[in-house]
Coordinates of C-alpha atoms in Angstrom, one line a residue:
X1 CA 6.2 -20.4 -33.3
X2 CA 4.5 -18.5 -30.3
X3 CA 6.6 -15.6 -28.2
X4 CA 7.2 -16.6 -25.0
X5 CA 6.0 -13.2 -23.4
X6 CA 2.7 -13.4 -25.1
X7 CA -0.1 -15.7 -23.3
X8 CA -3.0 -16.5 -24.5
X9 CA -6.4 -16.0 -22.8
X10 CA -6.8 -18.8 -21.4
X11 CA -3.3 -19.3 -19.6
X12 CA -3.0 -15.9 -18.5
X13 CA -6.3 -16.7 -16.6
X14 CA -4.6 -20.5 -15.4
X15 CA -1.6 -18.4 -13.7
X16 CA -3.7 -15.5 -12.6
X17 CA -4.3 -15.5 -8.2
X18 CA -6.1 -13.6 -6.2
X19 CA -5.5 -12.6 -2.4
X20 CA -8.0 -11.9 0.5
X21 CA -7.4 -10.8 3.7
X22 CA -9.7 -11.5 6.9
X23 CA -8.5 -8.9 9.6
X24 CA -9.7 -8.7 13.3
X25 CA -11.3 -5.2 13.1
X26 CA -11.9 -2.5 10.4
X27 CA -11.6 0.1 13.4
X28 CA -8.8 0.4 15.7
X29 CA -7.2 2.7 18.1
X30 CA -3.9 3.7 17.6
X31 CA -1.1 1.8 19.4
X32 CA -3.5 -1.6 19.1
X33 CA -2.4 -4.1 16.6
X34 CA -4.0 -5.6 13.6
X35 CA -4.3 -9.2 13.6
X36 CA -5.0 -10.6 9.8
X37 CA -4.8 -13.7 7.9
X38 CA -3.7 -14.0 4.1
X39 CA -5.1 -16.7 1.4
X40 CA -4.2 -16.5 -1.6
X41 CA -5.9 -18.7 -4.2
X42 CA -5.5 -20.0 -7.8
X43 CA -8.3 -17.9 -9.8
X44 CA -9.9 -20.8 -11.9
X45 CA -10.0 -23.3 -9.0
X46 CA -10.4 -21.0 -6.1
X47 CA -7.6 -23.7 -4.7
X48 CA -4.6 -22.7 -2.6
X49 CA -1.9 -21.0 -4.8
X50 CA 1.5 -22.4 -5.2
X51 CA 2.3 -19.5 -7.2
X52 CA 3.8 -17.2 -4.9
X53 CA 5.8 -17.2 -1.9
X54 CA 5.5 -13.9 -0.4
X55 CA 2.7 -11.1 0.0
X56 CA 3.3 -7.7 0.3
X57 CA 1.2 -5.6 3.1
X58 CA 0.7 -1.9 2.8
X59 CA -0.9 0.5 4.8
X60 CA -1.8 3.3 3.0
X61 CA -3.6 6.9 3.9
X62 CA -5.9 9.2 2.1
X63 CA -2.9 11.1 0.1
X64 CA -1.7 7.8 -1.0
X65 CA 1.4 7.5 1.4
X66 CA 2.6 4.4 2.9
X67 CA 2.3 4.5 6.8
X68 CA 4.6 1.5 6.7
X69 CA 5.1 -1.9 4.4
X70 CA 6.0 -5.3 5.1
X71 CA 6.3 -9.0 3.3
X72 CA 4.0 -12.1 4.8
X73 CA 5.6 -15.4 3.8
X74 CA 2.6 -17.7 2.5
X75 CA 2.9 -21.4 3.1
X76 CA 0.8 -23.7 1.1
X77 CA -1.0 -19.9 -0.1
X78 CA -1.7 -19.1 3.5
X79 CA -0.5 -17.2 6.3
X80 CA -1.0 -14.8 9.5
X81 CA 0.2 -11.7 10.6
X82 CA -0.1 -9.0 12.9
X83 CA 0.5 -5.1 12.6
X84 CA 1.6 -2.5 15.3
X85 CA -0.8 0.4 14.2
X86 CA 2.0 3.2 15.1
X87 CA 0.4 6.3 17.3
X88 CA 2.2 9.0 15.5
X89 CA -0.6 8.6 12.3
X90 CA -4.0 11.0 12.4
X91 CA -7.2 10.0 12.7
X92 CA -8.8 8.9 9.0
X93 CA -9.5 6.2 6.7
X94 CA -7.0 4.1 5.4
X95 CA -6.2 0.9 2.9
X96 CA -4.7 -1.8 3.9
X97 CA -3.5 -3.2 0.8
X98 CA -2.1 -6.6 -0.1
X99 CA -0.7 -7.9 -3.5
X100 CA 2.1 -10.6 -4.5
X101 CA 4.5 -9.8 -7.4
X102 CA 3.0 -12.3 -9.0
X103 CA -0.3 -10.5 -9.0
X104 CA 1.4 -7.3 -10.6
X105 CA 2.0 -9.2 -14.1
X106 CA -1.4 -10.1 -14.1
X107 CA -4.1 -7.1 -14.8
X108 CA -6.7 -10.2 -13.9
X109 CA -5.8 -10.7 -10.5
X110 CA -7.1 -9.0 -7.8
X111 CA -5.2 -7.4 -5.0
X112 CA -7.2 -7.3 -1.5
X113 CA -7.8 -3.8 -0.8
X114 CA -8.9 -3.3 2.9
X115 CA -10.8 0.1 4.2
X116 CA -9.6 0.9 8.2
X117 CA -11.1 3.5 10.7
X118 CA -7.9 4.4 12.5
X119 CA -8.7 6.7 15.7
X120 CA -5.7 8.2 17.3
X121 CA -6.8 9.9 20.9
X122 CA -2.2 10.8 21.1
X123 CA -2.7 13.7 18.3
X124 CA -5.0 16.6 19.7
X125 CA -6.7 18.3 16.8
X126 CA -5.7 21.4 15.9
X127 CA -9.0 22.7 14.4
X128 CA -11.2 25.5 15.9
X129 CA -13.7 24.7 18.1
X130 CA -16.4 27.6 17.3
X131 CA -15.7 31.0 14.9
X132 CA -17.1 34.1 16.7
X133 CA -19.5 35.4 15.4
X134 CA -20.7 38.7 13.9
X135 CA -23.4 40.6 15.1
X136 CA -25.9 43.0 13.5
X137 CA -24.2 45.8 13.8
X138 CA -21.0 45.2 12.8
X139 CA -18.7 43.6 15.9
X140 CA -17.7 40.7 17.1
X141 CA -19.4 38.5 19.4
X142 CA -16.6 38.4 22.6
X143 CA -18.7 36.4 24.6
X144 CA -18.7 33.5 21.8
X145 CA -15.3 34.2 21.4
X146 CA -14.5 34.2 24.9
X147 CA -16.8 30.5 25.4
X148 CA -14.7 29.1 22.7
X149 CA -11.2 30.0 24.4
X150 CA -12.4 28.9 28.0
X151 CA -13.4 25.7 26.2
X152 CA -10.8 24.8 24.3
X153 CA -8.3 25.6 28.1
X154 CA -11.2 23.7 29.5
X155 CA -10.3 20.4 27.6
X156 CA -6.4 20.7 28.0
X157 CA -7.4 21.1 31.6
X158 CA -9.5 18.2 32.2
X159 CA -7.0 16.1 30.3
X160 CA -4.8 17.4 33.2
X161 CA -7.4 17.0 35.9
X162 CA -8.1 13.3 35.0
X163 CA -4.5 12.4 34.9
X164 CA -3.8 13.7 38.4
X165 CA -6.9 12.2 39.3
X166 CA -5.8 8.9 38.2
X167 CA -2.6 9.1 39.8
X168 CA -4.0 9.8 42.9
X169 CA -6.2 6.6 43.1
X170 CA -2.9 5.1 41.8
X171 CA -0.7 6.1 45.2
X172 CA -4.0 5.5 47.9
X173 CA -4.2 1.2 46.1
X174 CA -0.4 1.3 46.3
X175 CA -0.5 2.8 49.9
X176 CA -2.7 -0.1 51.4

């Protein structure tokens, strides 16, 4: 008499599915979305799997937390969905990583693991532009300490300076 939670081989391979994911882009801005579709297909057959109902999405960064999570209900082992890429993340790499339960029982199946570029022009970077320097005899360079200062008000400036300048155009179209 066989145990009902051992499989052999061969039917733990029968059950087993796999998932892929075709997404729009692999690099995105933050605040677009991400538009993806799921299939999930039997392993053996490479047919549509009627195995599971649901598939999980993740979005995962480089330390392994999950920006966010949500569940894709797959009809006939396909479906579509679309993901607001938030604009409070940083700029990195990321996973996009989808599974079934299913898939989780199974060490043969394969979850479809997804690397994103995700830019994020919201979150200034907070690292120095240019270290001053030391010269030969001992002190510090001011005047690459001073470029690196006016720079760095420089860019917050411009950022300012195109802003009004768009505005501007803004009121003289709405004027007319």
């Amino acid at each position: 008499m066989r145990k009902h939670s051992s499989l052999t081989q061969n039917e733990t391979k029968l059950y087993s599915e796999n998932i892929f994911v075709h997404a729009n882009n692999t690099t995105l801005v933050a605040g677009e979305t991400l538009h993806c579709k799921f299939y999930c297909l039997n392993a053996p057959d490479n047919n549509f799997s009627s195995i599971s109902k649901i598939a999980h999405v993740e979005l995962v960064n480089n330390e392994k937390q999950i920006i966010f999570s949500n569940k894709i209900y797959l009809e006939n082992g396909t479906s579509e969905g679309d993901f607001f890429i938030p604009t409070t993340i940083a700029t990195g790499n990321y996973k996009l990583i989808v599974y079934t339960n299913w898939m989780l029982n199974n060490k043969i199946s394969k979850a479809s693991v997804t690397d994103l570029i995700i830019i994020n022009p919201y979150i200034v970077s907070n690292k120095k532009q240019t270290q001053p320097t030391t010269q030969e005899n001992g002190e510090k360079n001011t005047e690459n300490q001073s470029t690196a200062i006016n720079s760095a008000s420089k860019n917050q400036l411009f950022a300012l300076e195109v802003d009004k300048k768009m505005r501007q155009k803004e009121s003289k179209s709405f004027l007319k």
